[in-house]
Coordinates of C-alpha atoms and ligand atoms in Angstrom, one line a residue:
X1 CA 5.2 32.3 -24.5
X2 CA 8.4 34.4 -24.6
X3 CA 9.9 35.9 -27.7
X4 CA 12.8 33.6 -28.4
X5 CA 12.5 30.0 -29.7
X6 CA 14.4 28.6 -26.7
X7 CA 12.1 30.4 -24.2
X8 CA 9.0 29.1 -26.2
X9 CA 10.5 25.6 -25.7
X10 CA 10.7 26.3 -21.9
X11 CA 7.1 27.7 -21.9
X12 CA 5.7 24.7 -23.8
X13 CA 7.5 22.3 -21.3
X14 CA 6.1 24.2 -18.3
X15 CA 2.6 25.2 -19.4
X16 CA 1.5 23.2 -22.5
X17 CA 2.9 19.7 -21.9
X18 CA -0.6 18.2 -21.8
X19 CA -0.9 19.0 -25.5
X20 CA 2.4 17.2 -26.3
X21 CA 1.1 14.2 -24.4
X22 CA -2.2 14.2 -26.3
X23 CA -0.4 14.2 -29.7
X24 CA 2.7 12.1 -29.0
X25 CA 1.3 9.4 -26.8
X26 CA -1.3 6.8 -27.6
X27 CA -3.9 6.5 -29.0
X28 CA -3.0 9.4 -31.4
X29 CA 0.8 8.7 -31.3
X30 CA 2.9 5.9 -29.9
X31 CA 6.0 5.3 -27.8
X32 CA 8.4 6.4 -30.5
X33 CA 6.3 9.2 -32.0
X34 CA 8.1 12.5 -33.0
X35 CA 6.5 15.9 -33.7
X36 CA 7.3 19.3 -34.9
X37 CA 5.4 22.4 -33.8
X38 CA 5.8 25.5 -36.1
X39 CA 6.2 28.7 -34.1
X40 CA 7.2 32.3 -34.8
X41 CA 10.9 33.1 -34.7
X42 CA 12.4 36.3 -33.3
X43 CA 15.2 36.1 -36.0
X44 CA 14.5 38.3 -39.0
X45 CA 16.3 35.9 -41.3
X46 CA 14.2 32.9 -40.2
X47 CA 11.3 31.7 -42.4
X48 CA 9.9 29.8 -39.5
X49 CA 10.6 28.6 -36.0
X50 CA 10.1 25.1 -34.7
X51 CA 9.8 23.2 -31.4
X52 CA 10.4 19.5 -31.5
X53 CA 8.4 17.0 -29.4
X54 CA 9.0 13.4 -28.4
X55 CA 7.9 10.8 -25.9
X56 CA 9.3 12.7 -22.9
X57 CA 9.7 16.3 -23.8
X58 CA 11.2 18.8 -26.2
X59 CA 14.5 18.4 -28.1
X60 CA 16.8 21.2 -29.2
X61 CA 17.5 19.8 -32.7
X62 CA 16.1 17.3 -35.1
X63 CA 17.7 16.8 -38.5
X64 CA 15.1 14.4 -39.8
X65 CA 12.3 16.9 -39.0
X66 CA 14.3 19.7 -40.6
X67 CA 14.5 17.6 -43.8
X68 CA 10.7 17.1 -43.7
X69 CA 10.0 20.7 -42.7
X70 CA 12.1 22.1 -45.6
X71 CA 9.9 20.4 -48.1
X72 CA 6.8 21.3 -46.1
X73 CA 7.7 25.0 -46.0
X74 CA 8.2 25.2 -49.7
X75 CA 5.1 23.1 -50.6
X76 CA 2.9 25.0 -48.1
X77 CA 4.3 28.4 -49.1
X78 CA 5.9 29.3 -45.8
X79 CA 8.8 30.8 -47.9
X80 CA 8.8 33.6 -50.5
X81 CA 9.1 32.6 -54.2
X82 CA 10.5 29.1 -54.5
X83 CA 13.6 28.9 -56.7
X84 CA 15.2 26.2 -58.9
X85 CA 17.4 24.2 -58.5
X86 CA 17.1 24.8 -54.7
X87 CA 15.0 26.9 -52.4
X88 CA 16.6 28.0 -49.1
X89 CA 14.5 27.7 -46.0
X90 CA 15.9 29.2 -42.8
X91 CA 14.5 27.2 -39.8
X92 CA 15.0 28.5 -36.3
X93 CA 15.4 25.5 -34.1
X94 CA 15.9 25.7 -30.4
X95 CA 19.6 25.1 -30.9
X96 CA 19.9 28.0 -33.4
X97 CA 19.4 28.9 -37.1
X98 CA 19.5 25.9 -39.4
X99 CA 19.7 26.6 -43.2
X100 CA 17.8 24.0 -45.3
X101 CA 18.1 23.8 -49.1
X102 CA 15.3 22.1 -50.8
X103 CA 15.5 20.8 -54.4
X104 CA 12.8 22.4 -56.4
X105 CA 12.1 21.8 -60.1
X106 CA 9.0 22.1 -62.2
X107 CA 6.9 22.9 -59.1
X108 CA 8.1 19.8 -57.2
X109 CA 10.2 19.5 -54.1
X110 CA 12.8 16.8 -53.7
X111 CA 15.8 16.0 -51.6
X112 CA 16.9 18.4 -48.8
X113 CA 20.3 19.3 -47.4
X114 CA 20.9 21.4 -44.3
X115 CA 23.7 23.3 -42.6
X116 CA 23.4 22.9 -38.9
X117 CA 24.7 25.0 -36.0
X118 CA 28.4 24.6 -35.1
X119 CA 29.1 21.1 -34.0
X120 CA 31.9 19.9 -31.7
X121 CA 33.5 17.0 -29.9
X122 CA 32.8 17.7 -26.3
X123 CA 35.0 14.9 -24.8
X124 CA 36.7 11.8 -26.1
X125 CA 37.7 8.6 -24.4
X126 CA 35.7 9.2 -21.3
X127 CA 35.4 6.2 -19.0
X128 CA 32.1 5.8 -17.2
X129 CA 30.7 2.9 -15.1
X130 CA 27.6 1.5 -16.8
X131 CA 25.2 -0.7 -14.8
X132 CA 25.4 -4.2 -16.0
X133 CA 28.4 -3.6 -18.3
X134 CA 31.2 -2.2 -16.0
X135 CA 33.6 0.5 -17.3
X136 CA 32.9 1.7 -20.8
X137 CA 34.9 4.2 -22.8
X138 CA 32.7 6.6 -24.8
X139 CA 32.9 9.9 -26.8
X140 CA 30.5 12.8 -26.3
X141 CA 29.7 15.1 -29.2
X142 CA 27.3 18.0 -29.9
X143 CA 25.3 18.4 -33.2
X144 CA 22.5 20.7 -32.0
X145 CA 22.0 18.2 -29.1
X146 CA 24.5 16.2 -27.1
X147 CA 25.0 12.5 -27.8
X148 CA 27.2 9.8 -26.3
X149 CA 28.8 7.6 -29.0
X150 CA 30.0 4.0 -28.4
X151 CA 30.6 1.0 -30.6
X152 CA 27.8 -1.6 -30.2
X153 CA 30.4 -4.3 -30.2
X154 CA 31.4 -3.3 -26.7
X155 CA 28.1 -4.8 -25.6
X156 CA 28.4 -7.8 -28.0
X157 CA 25.8 -6.2 -30.2
X158 CA 25.4 -5.4 -33.9
X159 CA 23.4 -2.2 -34.8
X160 CA 21.9 -3.9 -37.8
X161 CA 21.4 -7.5 -36.6
X162 CA 20.7 -7.3 -32.9
X163 CA 17.3 -7.1 -31.3
X164 CA 16.1 -3.5 -31.0
X165 CA 15.3 -4.2 -27.3
X166 CA 18.9 -5.2 -26.5
X167 CA 20.3 -2.2 -28.3
X168 CA 17.8 0.1 -26.4
X169 CA 18.8 -1.5 -23.1
X170 CA 22.5 -1.0 -23.6
X171 CA 22.1 2.5 -25.0
X172 CA 19.8 3.5 -22.1
X173 CA 22.3 2.2 -19.5
X174 CA 25.0 4.3 -21.1
X175 CA 22.8 7.4 -21.2
X176 CA 22.0 6.9 -17.5
X177 CA 25.7 6.5 -16.6
X178 CA 26.9 9.6 -18.6
X179 CA 24.0 11.7 -17.2
X180 CA 25.1 11.0 -13.7
X181 CA 28.9 11.0 -14.2
X182 CA 29.6 13.7 -16.8
X183 CA 28.7 17.4 -16.5
X184 CA 28.0 18.9 -19.9
X185 CA 28.1 22.5 -20.8
X186 CA 27.3 24.5 -23.9
X187 CA 28.9 28.0 -24.6
X188 CA 25.6 29.5 -25.9
X189 CA 22.9 28.4 -23.4
X190 CA 22.4 26.2 -20.3
X191 CA 19.2 25.1 -22.0
X192 CA 21.3 23.2 -24.5
X193 CA 23.6 21.5 -21.9
X194 CA 21.9 18.1 -21.4
X195 CA 22.5 14.6 -22.8
X196 CA 19.8 13.8 -25.3
X197 CA 20.7 10.2 -26.0
X198 CA 23.2 7.5 -26.9
X199 CA 24.2 6.5 -30.4
X200 CA 25.5 3.0 -30.9
X201 CA 27.6 2.6 -34.0
X202 CA 29.1 -0.1 -36.1
X203 CA 32.6 1.3 -35.2
X204 CA 33.4 2.3 -38.8
X205 CA 34.6 5.9 -38.1
X206 CA 37.5 6.0 -40.5
X207 CA 36.5 7.6 -43.8
X208 CA 35.2 5.0 -46.3
X209 CA 32.8 5.3 -49.3
X210 CA 30.8 2.5 -47.7
X211 CA 27.8 3.4 -45.5
X212 CA 28.3 3.3 -41.7
X213 CA 25.3 2.3 -39.6
X214 CA 24.2 3.6 -36.2
X215 CA 21.1 3.5 -34.0
X216 CA 20.1 6.4 -31.8
X217 CA 18.2 5.9 -28.5
X218 CA 17.1 9.3 -27.2
X219 CA 14.7 11.0 -24.8
X220 CA 12.9 8.2 -22.7
X221 CA 14.4 5.1 -24.5
X222 CA 12.9 6.3 -27.8
X223 CA 14.3 4.8 -31.0
X224 CA 15.0 7.0 -34.0
X225 CA 13.8 5.5 -37.3
X226 CA 16.2 7.8 -39.3
X227 CA 20.0 7.8 -39.2
X228 CA 19.5 10.9 -36.9
X229 CA 20.3 14.3 -38.5
X230 CA 21.7 15.9 -35.3
X231 CA 23.5 12.6 -34.5
X232 CA 25.1 12.5 -38.0
X233 CA 26.1 16.2 -37.4
X234 CA 27.7 15.2 -34.0
X235 CA 29.3 12.1 -35.4
X236 CA 30.9 13.9 -38.3
X237 CA 32.2 16.6 -35.9
X238 CA 33.7 13.8 -33.8
X239 CA 35.2 12.0 -36.8
X240 CA 36.7 15.3 -38.0
X241 CA 38.0 16.1 -34.5
X242 CA 39.8 12.7 -34.5
X243 CA 41.3 13.3 -37.9
X244 CA 39.3 10.4 -39.4
X245 CA 37.4 12.5 -42.0
X246 CA 38.5 15.7 -43.8
X247 CA 36.5 18.7 -44.8
X248 CA 34.1 18.0 -47.7
X249 CA 34.6 14.2 -47.5
X250 CA 31.0 12.9 -47.7
X251 CA 30.0 9.8 -45.7
X252 CA 26.8 7.9 -45.9
X253 CA 25.1 7.1 -42.6
X254 CA 22.5 4.4 -42.3
X255 CA 19.9 3.7 -39.7
X256 CA 20.5 0.3 -38.1
X257 CA 16.8 0.3 -37.4
X258 CA 15.3 0.9 -40.8
X259 CA 18.2 1.1 -43.3
X260 CA 17.2 4.7 -44.3
X261 CA 20.2 6.8 -45.2
X262 CA 21.5 10.4 -44.9
X263 CA 24.8 11.8 -46.1
X264 CA 27.0 14.0 -44.0
X265 CA 30.1 16.1 -44.4
X266 CA 32.0 18.8 -42.5
X267 CA 32.1 21.9 -44.8
X268 CA 33.8 24.6 -42.7
X269 CA 35.9 24.9 -39.6
X270 CA 34.6 27.3 -37.0
X271 CA 34.4 27.8 -33.2
X272 CA 31.7 27.5 -30.6
X273 CA 33.0 29.3 -27.5
X274 CA 36.3 27.6 -26.6
X275 CA 35.5 24.5 -28.7
X276 CA 37.0 23.9 -32.1
X277 CA 33.9 23.2 -34.2
X278 CA 32.7 22.4 -37.7
X279 CA 29.6 23.3 -39.7
X280 CA 28.2 20.0 -41.0
X281 CA 25.9 19.5 -44.0
X282 CA 23.4 16.6 -43.8
X283 CA 21.3 15.6 -46.7
X284 CA 18.3 13.2 -47.1
X285 CA 14.8 12.8 -48.3
X286 CA 11.4 13.0 -46.6
X287 CA 8.0 11.9 -47.9
X288 CA 4.4 12.7 -47.1
X289 CA 2.4 9.9 -45.6
X290 CA -0.9 11.7 -45.0
X291 CA -2.8 14.4 -43.3
X292 CA -4.3 13.9 -39.8
X293 CA -6.9 15.8 -37.8
X294 CA -7.0 14.9 -34.2
X295 CA -9.9 15.4 -31.8
X296 CA -10.5 15.0 -28.0
X297 CA -13.9 14.2 -26.7
X298 CA -14.7 15.4 -23.2
X299 CA -16.2 12.0 -22.1
X300 CA -13.0 10.1 -23.2
X301 CA -11.2 8.8 -20.1
X302 CA -8.0 8.4 -22.1
X303 CA -8.3 11.7 -23.9
X304 CA -5.0 13.0 -22.3
X305 CA -3.0 10.1 -23.8
X306 CA -1.1 7.2 -22.3
X307 CA 2.1 5.2 -23.0
X308 CA 2.8 1.5 -22.8
X309 CA 6.4 0.8 -21.8
Ligands
LIG401 O1 17.2 13.5 -36.9 C1 17.3 13.9 -35.7 O2 18.2 14.7 -35.4 C2 16.3 13.4 -34.6 N1 15.6 12.2 -34.9 C3 15.1 11.8 -33.6 C4 16.2 12.2 -32.6 C5 16.7 13.5 -33.2 O3 16.1 14.6 -32.6

């Protein structure tokens, strides 16, 4: 499989993709299913490595999965002695080492915060031609994965009120335009240099104690149910880059799809290659919903999984 997490991601994509389809697609998963696969990490300081899976392939970062995995790692004893009030869990994601801190008290795990890899605004006020919408000005930012950001109002939409289908169509058209018209690059690895999705926002980027809502459409028009941990990381980096948020100012980010919330703040200025970057802390909660055991029967014609679009 290769000995670094990024090469494991490449190997899974090239040789094990049938397993992702079995788990993420119907009848075991669904169009918007998301999965995390725990792997060994080559980093001595990592407690675990992880590959992220979605409807089309493998992402490089997933904040909502890191929040869930932080709790999971403590509860299932993947880390040495848990400590109160917080236990640190170092999770080696394809984008790099992410440090999660899991509330722990009287044997119970709680909320999780994590410090992600250096995040940076890649390009601001970029004009692209979007099919069906004409020229649209967008920002592009990196938070472990690259996202395009644009105010939903540009399309006459509202991230909390509009039909999900309309938001998905607009975001997907933007993603398609940016992918074909903007060349991305990442100072650490070419494997990180791709556009993962588009995040439509409510346009409230100036610091405010009020929550700001966004909806993330990623991979193959997949809709995130969370406020998007890597998206919050990228959005905070963008807001900080534009001088709209200062270090240690905490903002609340809400999913336009479900109303679930994360908080995010930039905690440190740093660099990523030539980019001025920030370390962003994202916090949220994850809950167990059950334990599943999947099987495949040889006679099952649909055993390999299928997707309805
Ligand atoms: O929270 C996140 O970062 C992820 N949620 C789905 C899309 C992203 O990978």
